[in-house]
mmCIF file of N, CA, C and O in Angstrom:
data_model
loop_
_atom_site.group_PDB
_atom_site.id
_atom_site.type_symbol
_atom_site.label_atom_id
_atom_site.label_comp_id
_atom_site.label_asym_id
_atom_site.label_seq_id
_atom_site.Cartn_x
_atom_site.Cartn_y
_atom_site.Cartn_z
ATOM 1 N N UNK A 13 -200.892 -37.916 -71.066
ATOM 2 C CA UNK A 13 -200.628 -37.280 -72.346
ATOM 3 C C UNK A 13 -199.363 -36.438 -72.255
ATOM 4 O O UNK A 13 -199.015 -35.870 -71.220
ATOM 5 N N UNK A 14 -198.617 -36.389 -73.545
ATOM 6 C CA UNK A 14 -197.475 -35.597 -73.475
ATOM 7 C C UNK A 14 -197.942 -34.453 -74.107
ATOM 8 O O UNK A 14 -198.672 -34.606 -75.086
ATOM 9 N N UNK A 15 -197.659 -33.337 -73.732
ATOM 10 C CA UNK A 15 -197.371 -31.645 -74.062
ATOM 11 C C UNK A 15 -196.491 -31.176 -74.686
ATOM 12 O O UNK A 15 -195.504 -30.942 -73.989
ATOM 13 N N UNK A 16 -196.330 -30.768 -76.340
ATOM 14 C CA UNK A 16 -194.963 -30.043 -76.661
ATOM 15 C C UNK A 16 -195.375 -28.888 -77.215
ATOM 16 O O UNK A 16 -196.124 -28.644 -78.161
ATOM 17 N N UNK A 17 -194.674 -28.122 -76.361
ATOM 18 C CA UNK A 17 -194.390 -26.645 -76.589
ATOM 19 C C UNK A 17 -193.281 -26.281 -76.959
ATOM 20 O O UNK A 17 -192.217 -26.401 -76.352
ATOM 21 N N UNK A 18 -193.600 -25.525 -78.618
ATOM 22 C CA UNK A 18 -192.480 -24.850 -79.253
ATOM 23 C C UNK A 18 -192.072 -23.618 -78.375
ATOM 24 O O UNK A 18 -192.697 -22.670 -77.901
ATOM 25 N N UNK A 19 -190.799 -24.013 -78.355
ATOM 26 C CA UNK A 19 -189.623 -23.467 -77.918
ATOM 27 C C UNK A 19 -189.759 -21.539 -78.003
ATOM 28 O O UNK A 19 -189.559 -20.627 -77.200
ATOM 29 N N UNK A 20 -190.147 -21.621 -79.256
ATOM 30 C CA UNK A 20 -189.610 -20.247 -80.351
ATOM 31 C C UNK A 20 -190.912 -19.362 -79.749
ATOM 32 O O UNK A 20 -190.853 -18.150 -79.537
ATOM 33 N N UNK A 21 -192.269 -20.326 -79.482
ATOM 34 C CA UNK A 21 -193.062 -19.065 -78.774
ATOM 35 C C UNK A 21 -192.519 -19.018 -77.495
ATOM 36 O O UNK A 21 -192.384 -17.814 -77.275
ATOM 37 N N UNK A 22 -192.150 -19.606 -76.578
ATOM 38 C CA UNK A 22 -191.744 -18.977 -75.163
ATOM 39 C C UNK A 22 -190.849 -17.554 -75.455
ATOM 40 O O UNK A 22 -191.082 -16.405 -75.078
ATOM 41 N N UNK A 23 -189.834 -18.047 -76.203
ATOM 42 C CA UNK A 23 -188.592 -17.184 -76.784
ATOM 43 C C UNK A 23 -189.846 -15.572 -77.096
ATOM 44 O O UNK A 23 -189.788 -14.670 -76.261
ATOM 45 N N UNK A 24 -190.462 -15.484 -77.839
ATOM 46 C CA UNK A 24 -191.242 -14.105 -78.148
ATOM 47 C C UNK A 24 -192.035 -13.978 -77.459
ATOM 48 O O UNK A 24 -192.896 -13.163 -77.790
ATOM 49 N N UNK A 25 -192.216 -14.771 -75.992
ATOM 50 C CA UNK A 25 -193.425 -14.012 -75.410
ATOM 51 C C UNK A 25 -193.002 -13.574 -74.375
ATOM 52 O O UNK A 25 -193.742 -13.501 -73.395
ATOM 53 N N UNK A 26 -191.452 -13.095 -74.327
ATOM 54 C CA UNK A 26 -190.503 -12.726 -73.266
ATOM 55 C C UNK A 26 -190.654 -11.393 -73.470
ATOM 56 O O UNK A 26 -190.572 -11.003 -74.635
ATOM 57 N N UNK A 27 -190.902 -10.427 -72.414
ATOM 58 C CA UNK A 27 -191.155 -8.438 -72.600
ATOM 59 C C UNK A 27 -189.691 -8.448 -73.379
ATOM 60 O O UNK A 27 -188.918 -9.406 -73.351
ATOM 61 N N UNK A 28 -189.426 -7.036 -74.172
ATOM 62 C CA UNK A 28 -188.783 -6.472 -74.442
ATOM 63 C C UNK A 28 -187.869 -5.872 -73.150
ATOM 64 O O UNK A 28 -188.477 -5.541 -72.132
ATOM 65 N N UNK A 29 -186.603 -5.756 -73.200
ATOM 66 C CA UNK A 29 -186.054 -5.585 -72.090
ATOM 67 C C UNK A 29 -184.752 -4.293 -73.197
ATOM 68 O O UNK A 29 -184.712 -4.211 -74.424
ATOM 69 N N UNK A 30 -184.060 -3.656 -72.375
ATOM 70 C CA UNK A 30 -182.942 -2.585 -73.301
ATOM 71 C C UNK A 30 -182.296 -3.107 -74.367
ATOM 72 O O UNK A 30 -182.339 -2.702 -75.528
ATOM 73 N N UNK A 31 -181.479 -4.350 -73.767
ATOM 74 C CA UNK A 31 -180.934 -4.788 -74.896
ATOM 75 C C UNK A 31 -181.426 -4.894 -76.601
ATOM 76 O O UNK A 31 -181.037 -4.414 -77.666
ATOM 77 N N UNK A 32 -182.891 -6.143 -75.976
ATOM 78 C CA UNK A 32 -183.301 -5.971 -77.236
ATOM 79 C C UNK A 32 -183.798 -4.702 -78.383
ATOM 80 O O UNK A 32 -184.003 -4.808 -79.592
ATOM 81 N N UNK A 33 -183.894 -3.510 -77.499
ATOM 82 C CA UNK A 33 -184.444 -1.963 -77.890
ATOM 83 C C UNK A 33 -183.134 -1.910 -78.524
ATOM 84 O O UNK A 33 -183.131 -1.929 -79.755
ATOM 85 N N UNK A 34 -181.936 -1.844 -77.866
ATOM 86 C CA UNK A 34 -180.429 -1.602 -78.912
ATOM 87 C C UNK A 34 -180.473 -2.323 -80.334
ATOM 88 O O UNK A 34 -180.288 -1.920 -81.482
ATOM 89 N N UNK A 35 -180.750 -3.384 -79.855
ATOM 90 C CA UNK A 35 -180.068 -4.481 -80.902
ATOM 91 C C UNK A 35 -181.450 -4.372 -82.087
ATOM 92 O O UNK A 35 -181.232 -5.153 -83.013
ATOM 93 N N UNK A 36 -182.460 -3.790 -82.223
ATOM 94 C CA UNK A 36 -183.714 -3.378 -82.632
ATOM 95 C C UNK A 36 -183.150 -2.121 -83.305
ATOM 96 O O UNK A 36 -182.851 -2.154 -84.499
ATOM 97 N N UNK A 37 -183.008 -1.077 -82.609
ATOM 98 C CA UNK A 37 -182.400 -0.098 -83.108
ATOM 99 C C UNK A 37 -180.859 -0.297 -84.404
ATOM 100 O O UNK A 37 -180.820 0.209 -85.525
ATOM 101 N N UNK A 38 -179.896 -1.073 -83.828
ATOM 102 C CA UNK A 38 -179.359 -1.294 -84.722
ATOM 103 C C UNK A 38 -179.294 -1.941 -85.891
ATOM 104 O O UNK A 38 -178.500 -1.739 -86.810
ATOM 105 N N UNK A 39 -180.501 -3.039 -85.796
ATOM 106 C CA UNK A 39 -180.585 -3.159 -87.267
ATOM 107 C C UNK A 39 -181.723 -2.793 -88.332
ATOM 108 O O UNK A 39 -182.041 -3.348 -89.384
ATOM 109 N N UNK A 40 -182.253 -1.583 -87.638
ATOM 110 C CA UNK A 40 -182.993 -0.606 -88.332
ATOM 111 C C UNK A 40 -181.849 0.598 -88.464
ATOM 112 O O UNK A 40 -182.465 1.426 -89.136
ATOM 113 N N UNK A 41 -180.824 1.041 -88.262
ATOM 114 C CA UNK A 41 -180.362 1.916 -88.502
ATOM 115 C C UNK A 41 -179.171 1.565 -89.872
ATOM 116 O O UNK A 41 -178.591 2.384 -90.584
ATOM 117 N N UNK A 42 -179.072 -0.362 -89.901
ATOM 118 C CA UNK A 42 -178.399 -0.780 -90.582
ATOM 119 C C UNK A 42 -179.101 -0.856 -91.840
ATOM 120 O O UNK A 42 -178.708 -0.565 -92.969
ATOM 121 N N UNK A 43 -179.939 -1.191 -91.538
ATOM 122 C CA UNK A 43 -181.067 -1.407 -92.621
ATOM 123 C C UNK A 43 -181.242 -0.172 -93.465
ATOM 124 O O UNK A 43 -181.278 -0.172 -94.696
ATOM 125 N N UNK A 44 -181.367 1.092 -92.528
ATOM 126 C CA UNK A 44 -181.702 2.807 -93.616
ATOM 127 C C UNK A 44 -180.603 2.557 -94.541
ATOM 128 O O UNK A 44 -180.750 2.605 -95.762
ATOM 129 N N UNK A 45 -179.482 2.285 -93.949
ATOM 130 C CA UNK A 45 -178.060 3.026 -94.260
ATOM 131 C C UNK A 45 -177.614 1.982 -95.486
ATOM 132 O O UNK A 45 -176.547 2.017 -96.101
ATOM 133 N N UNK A 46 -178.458 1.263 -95.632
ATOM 134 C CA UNK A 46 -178.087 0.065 -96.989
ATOM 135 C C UNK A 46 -178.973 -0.012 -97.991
ATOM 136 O O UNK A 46 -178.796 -0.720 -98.983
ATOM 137 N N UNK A 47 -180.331 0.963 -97.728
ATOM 138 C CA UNK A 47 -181.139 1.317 -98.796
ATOM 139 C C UNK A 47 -180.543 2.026 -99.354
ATOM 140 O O UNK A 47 -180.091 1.884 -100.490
ATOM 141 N N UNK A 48 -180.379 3.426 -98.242
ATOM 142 C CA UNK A 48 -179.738 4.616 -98.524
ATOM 143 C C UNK A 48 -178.650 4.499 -99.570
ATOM 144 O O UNK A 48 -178.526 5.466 -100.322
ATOM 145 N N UNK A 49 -178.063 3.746 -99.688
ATOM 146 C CA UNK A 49 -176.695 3.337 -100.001
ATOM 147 C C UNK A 49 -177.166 2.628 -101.741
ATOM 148 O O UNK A 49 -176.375 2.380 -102.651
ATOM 149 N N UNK A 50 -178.468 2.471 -101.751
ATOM 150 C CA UNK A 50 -178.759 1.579 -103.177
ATOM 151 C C UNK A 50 -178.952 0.137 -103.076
ATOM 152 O O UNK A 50 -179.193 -0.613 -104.022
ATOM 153 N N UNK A 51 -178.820 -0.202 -101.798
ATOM 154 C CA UNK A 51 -178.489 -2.297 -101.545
ATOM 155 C C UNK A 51 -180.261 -2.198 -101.912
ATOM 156 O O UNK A 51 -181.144 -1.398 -101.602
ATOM 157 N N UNK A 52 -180.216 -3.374 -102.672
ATOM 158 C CA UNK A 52 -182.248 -3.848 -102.839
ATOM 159 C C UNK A 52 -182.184 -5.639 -102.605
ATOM 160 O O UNK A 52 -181.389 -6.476 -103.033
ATOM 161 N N UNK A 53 -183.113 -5.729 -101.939
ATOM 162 C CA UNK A 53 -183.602 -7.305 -101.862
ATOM 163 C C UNK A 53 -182.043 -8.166 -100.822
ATOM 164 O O UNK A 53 -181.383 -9.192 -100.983
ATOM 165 N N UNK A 54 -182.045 -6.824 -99.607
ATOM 166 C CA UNK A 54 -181.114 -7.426 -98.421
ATOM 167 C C UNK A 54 -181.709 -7.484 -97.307
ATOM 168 O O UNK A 54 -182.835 -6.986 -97.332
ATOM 169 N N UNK A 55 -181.387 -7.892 -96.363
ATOM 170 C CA UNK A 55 -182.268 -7.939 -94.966
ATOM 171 C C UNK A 55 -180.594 -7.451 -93.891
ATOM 172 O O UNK A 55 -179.505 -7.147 -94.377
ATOM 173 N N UNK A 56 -180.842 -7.511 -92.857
ATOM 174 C CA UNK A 56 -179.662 -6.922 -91.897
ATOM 175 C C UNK A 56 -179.473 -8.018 -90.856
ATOM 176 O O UNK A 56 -180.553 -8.536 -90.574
ATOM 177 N N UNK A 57 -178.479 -8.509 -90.224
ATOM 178 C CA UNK A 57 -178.152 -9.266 -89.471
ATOM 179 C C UNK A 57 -176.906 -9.531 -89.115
ATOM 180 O O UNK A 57 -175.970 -9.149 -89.818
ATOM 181 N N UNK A 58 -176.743 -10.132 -88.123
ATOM 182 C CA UNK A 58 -176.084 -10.282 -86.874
ATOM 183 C C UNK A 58 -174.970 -11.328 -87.332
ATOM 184 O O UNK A 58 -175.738 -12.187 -87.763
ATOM 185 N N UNK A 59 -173.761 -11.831 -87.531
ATOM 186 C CA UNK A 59 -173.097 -12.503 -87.900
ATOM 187 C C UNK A 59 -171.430 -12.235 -87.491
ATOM 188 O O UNK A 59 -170.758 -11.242 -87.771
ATOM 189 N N UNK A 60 -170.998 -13.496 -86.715
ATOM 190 C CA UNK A 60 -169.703 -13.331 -86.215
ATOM 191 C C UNK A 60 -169.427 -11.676 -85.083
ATOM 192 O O UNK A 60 -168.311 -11.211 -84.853
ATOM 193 N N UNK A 61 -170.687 -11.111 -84.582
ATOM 194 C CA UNK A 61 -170.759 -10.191 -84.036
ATOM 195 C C UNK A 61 -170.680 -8.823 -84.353
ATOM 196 O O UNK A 61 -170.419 -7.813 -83.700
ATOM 197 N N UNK A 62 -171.120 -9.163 -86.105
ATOM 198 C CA UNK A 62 -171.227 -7.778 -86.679
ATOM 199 C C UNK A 62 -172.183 -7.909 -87.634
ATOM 200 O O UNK A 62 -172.474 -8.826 -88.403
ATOM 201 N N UNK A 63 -172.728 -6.542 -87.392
ATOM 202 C CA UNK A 63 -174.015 -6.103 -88.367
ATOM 203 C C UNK A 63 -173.574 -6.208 -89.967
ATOM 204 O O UNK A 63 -172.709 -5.445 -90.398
ATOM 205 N N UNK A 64 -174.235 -7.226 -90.854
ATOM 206 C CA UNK A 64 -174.097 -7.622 -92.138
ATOM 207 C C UNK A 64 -175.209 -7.480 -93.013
ATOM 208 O O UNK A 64 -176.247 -7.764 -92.416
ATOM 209 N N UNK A 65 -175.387 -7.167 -94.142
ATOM 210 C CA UNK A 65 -176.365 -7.201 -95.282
ATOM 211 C C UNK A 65 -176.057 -8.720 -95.741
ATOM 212 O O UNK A 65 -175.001 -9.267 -96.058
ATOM 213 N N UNK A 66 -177.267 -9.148 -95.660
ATOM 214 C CA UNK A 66 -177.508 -10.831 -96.257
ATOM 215 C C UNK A 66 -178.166 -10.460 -97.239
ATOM 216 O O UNK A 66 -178.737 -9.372 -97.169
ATOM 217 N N UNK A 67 -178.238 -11.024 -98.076
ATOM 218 C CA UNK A 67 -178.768 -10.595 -99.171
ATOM 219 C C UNK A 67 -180.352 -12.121 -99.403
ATOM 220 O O UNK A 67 -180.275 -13.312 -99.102
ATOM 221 N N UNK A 68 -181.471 -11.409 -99.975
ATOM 222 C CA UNK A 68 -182.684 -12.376 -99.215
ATOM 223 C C UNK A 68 -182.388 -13.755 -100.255
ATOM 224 O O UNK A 68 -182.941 -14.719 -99.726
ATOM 225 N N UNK A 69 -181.779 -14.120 -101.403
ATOM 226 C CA UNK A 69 -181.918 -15.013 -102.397
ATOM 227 C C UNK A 69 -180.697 -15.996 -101.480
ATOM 228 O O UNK A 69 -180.496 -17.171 -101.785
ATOM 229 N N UNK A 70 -180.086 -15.430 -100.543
ATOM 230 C CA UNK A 70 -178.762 -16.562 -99.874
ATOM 231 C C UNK A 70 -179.665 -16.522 -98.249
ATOM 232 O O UNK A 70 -179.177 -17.288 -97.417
ATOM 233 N N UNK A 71 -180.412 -16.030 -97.962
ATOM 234 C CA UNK A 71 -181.714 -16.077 -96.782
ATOM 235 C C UNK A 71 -182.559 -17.591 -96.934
ATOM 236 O O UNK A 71 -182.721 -18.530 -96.155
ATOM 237 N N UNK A 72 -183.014 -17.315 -98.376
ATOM 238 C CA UNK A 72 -184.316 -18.418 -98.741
ATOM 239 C C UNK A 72 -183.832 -19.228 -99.603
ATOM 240 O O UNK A 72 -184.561 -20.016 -100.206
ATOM 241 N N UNK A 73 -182.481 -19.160 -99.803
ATOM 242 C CA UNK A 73 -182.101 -20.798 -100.946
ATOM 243 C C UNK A 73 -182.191 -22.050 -99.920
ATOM 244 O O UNK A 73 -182.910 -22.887 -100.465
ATOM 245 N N UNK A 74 -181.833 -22.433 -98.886
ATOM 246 C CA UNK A 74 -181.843 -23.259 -98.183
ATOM 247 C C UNK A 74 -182.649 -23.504 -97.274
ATOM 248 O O UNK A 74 -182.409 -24.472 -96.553
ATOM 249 N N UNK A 75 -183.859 -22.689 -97.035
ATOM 250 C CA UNK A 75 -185.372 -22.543 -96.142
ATOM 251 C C UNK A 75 -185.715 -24.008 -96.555
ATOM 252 O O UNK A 75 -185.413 -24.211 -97.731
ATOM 253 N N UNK A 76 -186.149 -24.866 -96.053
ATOM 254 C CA UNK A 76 -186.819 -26.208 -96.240
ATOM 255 C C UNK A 76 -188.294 -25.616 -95.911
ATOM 256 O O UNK A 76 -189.216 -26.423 -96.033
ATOM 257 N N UNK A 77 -188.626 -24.270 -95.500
ATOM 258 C CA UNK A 77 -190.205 -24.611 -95.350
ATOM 259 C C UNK A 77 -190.579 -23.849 -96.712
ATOM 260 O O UNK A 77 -189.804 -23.302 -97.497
ATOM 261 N N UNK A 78 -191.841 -23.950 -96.774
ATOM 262 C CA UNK A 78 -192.445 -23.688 -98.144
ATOM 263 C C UNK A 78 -194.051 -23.633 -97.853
ATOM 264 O O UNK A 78 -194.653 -24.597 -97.380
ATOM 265 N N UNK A 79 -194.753 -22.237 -98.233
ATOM 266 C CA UNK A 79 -196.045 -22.246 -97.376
ATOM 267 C C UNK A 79 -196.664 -22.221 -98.790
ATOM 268 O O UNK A 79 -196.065 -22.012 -99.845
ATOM 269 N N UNK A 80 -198.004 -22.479 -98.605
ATOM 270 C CA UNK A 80 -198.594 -22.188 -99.986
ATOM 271 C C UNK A 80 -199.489 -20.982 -99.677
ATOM 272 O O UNK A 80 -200.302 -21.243 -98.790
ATOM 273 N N UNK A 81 -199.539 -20.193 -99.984
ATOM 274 C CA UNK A 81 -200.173 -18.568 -100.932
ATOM 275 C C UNK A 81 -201.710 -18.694 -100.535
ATOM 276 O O UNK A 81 -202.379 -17.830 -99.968
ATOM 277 N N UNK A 82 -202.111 -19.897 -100.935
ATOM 278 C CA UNK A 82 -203.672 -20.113 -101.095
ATOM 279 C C UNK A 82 -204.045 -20.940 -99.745
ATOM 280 O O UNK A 82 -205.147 -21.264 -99.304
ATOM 281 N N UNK A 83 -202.981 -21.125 -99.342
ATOM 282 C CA UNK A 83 -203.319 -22.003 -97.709
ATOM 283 C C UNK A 83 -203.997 -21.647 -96.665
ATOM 284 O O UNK A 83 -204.308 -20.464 -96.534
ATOM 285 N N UNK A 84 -204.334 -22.539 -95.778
ATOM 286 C CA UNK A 84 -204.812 -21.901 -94.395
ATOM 287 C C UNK A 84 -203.525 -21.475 -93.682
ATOM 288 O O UNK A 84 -203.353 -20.325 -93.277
ATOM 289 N N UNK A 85 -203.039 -22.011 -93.610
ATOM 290 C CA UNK A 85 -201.478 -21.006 -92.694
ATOM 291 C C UNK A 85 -200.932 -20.071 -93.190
ATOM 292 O O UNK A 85 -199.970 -19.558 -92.619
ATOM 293 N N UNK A 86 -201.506 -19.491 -94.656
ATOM 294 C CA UNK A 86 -200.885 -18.176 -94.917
ATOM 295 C C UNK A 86 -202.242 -17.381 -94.710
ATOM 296 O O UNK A 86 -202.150 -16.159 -94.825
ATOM 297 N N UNK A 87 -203.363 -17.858 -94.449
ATOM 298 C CA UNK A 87 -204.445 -17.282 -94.372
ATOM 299 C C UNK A 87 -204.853 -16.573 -93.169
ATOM 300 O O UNK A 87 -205.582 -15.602 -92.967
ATOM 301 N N UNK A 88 -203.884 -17.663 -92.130
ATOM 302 C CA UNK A 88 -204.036 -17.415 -90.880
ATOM 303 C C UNK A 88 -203.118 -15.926 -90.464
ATOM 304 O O UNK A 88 -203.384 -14.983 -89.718
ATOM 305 N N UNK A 89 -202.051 -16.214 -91.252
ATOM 306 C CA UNK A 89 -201.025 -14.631 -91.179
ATOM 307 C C UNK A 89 -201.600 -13.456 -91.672
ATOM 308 O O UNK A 89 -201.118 -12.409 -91.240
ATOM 309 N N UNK A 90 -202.580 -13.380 -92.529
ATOM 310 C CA UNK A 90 -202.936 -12.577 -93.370
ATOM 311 C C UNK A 90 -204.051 -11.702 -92.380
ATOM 312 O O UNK A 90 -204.074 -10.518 -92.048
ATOM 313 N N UNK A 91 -204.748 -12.593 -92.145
ATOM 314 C CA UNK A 91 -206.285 -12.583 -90.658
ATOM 315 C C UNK A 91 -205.159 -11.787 -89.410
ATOM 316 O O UNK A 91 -205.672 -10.823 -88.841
ATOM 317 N N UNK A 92 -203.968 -12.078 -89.063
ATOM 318 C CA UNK A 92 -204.033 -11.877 -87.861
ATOM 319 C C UNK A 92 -203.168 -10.376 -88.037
ATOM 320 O O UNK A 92 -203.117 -9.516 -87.157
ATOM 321 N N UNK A 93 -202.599 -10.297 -89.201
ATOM 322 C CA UNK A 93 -201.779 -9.429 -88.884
ATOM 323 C C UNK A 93 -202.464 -7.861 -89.954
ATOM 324 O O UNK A 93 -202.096 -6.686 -89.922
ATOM 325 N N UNK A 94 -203.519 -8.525 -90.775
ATOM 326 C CA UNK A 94 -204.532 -7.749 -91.166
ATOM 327 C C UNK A 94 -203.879 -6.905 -92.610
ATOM 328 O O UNK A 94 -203.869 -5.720 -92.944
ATOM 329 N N UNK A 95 -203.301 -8.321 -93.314
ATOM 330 C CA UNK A 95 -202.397 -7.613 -94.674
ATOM 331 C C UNK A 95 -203.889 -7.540 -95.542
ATOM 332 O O UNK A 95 -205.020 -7.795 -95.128
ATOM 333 N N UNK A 96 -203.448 -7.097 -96.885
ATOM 334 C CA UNK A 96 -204.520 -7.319 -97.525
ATOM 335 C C UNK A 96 -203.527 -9.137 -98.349
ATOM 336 O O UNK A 96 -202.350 -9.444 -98.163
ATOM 337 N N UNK A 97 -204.521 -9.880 -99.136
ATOM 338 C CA UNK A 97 -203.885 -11.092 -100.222
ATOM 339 C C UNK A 97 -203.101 -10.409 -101.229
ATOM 340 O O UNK A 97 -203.543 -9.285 -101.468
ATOM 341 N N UNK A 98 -202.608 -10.566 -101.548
ATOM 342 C CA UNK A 98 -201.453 -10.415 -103.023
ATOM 343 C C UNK A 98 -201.517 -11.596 -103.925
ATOM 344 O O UNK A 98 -201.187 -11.517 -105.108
ATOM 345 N N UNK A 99 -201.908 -12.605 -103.409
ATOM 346 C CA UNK A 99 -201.546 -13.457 -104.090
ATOM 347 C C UNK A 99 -202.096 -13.637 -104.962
ATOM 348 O O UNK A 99 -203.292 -13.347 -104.975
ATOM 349 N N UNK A 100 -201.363 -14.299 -106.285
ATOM 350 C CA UNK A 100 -201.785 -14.637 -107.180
ATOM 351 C C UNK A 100 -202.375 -15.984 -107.746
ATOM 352 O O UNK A 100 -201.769 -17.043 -107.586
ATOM 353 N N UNK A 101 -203.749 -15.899 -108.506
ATOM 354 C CA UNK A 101 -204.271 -17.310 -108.258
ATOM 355 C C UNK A 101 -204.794 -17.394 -109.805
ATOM 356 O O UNK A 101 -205.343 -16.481 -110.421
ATOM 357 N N UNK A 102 -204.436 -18.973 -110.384
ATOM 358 C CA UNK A 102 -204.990 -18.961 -111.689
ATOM 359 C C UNK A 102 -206.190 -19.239 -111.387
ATOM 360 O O UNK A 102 -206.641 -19.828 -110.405
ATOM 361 N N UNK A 103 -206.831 -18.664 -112.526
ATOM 362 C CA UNK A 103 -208.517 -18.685 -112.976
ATOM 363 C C UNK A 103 -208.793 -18.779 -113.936
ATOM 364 O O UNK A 103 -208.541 -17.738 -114.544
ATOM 365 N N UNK A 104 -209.402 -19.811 -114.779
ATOM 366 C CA UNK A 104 -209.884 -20.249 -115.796
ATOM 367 C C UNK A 104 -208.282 -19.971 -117.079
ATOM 368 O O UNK A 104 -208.482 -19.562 -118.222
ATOM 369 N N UNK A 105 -207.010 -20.256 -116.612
ATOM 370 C CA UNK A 105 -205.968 -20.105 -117.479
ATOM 371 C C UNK A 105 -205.366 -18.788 -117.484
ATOM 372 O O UNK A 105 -204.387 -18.536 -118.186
ATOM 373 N N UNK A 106 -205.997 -17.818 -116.616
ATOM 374 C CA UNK A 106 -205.397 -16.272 -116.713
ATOM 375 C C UNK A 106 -205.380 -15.891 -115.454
ATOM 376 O O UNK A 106 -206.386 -16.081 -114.770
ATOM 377 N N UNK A 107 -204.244 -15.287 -114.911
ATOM 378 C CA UNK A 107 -204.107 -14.810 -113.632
ATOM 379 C C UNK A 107 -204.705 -13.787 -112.826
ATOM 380 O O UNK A 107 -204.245 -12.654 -112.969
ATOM 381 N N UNK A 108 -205.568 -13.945 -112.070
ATOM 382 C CA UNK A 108 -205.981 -13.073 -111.202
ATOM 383 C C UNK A 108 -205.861 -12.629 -109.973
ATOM 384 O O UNK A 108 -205.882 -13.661 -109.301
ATOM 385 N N UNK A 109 -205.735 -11.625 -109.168
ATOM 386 C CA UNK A 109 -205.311 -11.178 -107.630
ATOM 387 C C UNK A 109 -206.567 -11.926 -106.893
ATOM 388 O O UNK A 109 -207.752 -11.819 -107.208
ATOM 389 N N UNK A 110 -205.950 -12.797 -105.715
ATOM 390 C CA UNK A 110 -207.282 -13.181 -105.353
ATOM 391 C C UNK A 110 -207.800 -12.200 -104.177
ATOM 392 O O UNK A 110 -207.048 -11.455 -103.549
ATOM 393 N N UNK A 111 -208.747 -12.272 -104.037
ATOM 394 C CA UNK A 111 -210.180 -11.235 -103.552
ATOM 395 C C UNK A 111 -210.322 -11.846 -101.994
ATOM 396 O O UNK A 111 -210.193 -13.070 -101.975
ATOM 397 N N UNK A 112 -210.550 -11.261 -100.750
ATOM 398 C CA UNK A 112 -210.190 -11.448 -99.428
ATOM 399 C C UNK A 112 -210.873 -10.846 -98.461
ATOM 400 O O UNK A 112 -209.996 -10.351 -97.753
ATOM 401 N N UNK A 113 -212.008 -10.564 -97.961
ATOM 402 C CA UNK A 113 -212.237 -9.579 -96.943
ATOM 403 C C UNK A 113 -212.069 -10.221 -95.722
ATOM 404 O O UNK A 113 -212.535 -11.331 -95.465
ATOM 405 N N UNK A 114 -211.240 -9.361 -94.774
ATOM 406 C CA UNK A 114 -210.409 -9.248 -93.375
ATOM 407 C C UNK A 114 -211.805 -9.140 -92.907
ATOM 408 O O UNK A 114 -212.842 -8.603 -93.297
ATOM 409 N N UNK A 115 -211.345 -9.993 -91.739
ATOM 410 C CA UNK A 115 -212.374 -9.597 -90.325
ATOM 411 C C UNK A 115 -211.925 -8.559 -89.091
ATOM 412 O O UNK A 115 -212.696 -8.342 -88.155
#
């Protein structure tokens, strides 16, 4: 049998080491300083070797993934990381918050 292991978990199950504490730090300090500033609906990142405001609508225009709300793989995020649902779900033609208790 063949074995494939995504890449991207090895990548995060590597300790935190200084660097990443800097580079953590800096784009939380980029991040205050662009609220602070009035920026809404930007995220902070790394580009050509400088800290940039992306703005999230040029983030997610070109995302090819697409999860559904009511899914088990958003269900599974929700369970593990212990959000409450937000989502919104039609019911009988009128929208309702759907209802969720965490384990």
């Amino acid at each position: 049998t063949v074995k494939y292991v995504d890449p991207s978990y090895m990548i995060r199950s590597v300790p935190a080491n200084a660097s990443d504490a800097i580079y953590c730090y800096l784009l939380a300090q980029n991040a205050v300083h662009g609220a602070m500033a009035g920026y809404t609906s930007f995220s902070v990142g790394m580009a050509n070797n400088r800290l940039v405001y992306i703005p999230i609508g040029a983030l997610v225009k070109n995302s090819p993934r697409m999860m559904d709300p009511m899914g088990r793989t958003w269900e599974r995020v929700l369970s593990v990381t212990g959000q409450p649902n937000t989502a919104v779900k039609i019911v009988g033609g009128s929208a309702a918050i759907s209802t969720r208790t965490t384990i």
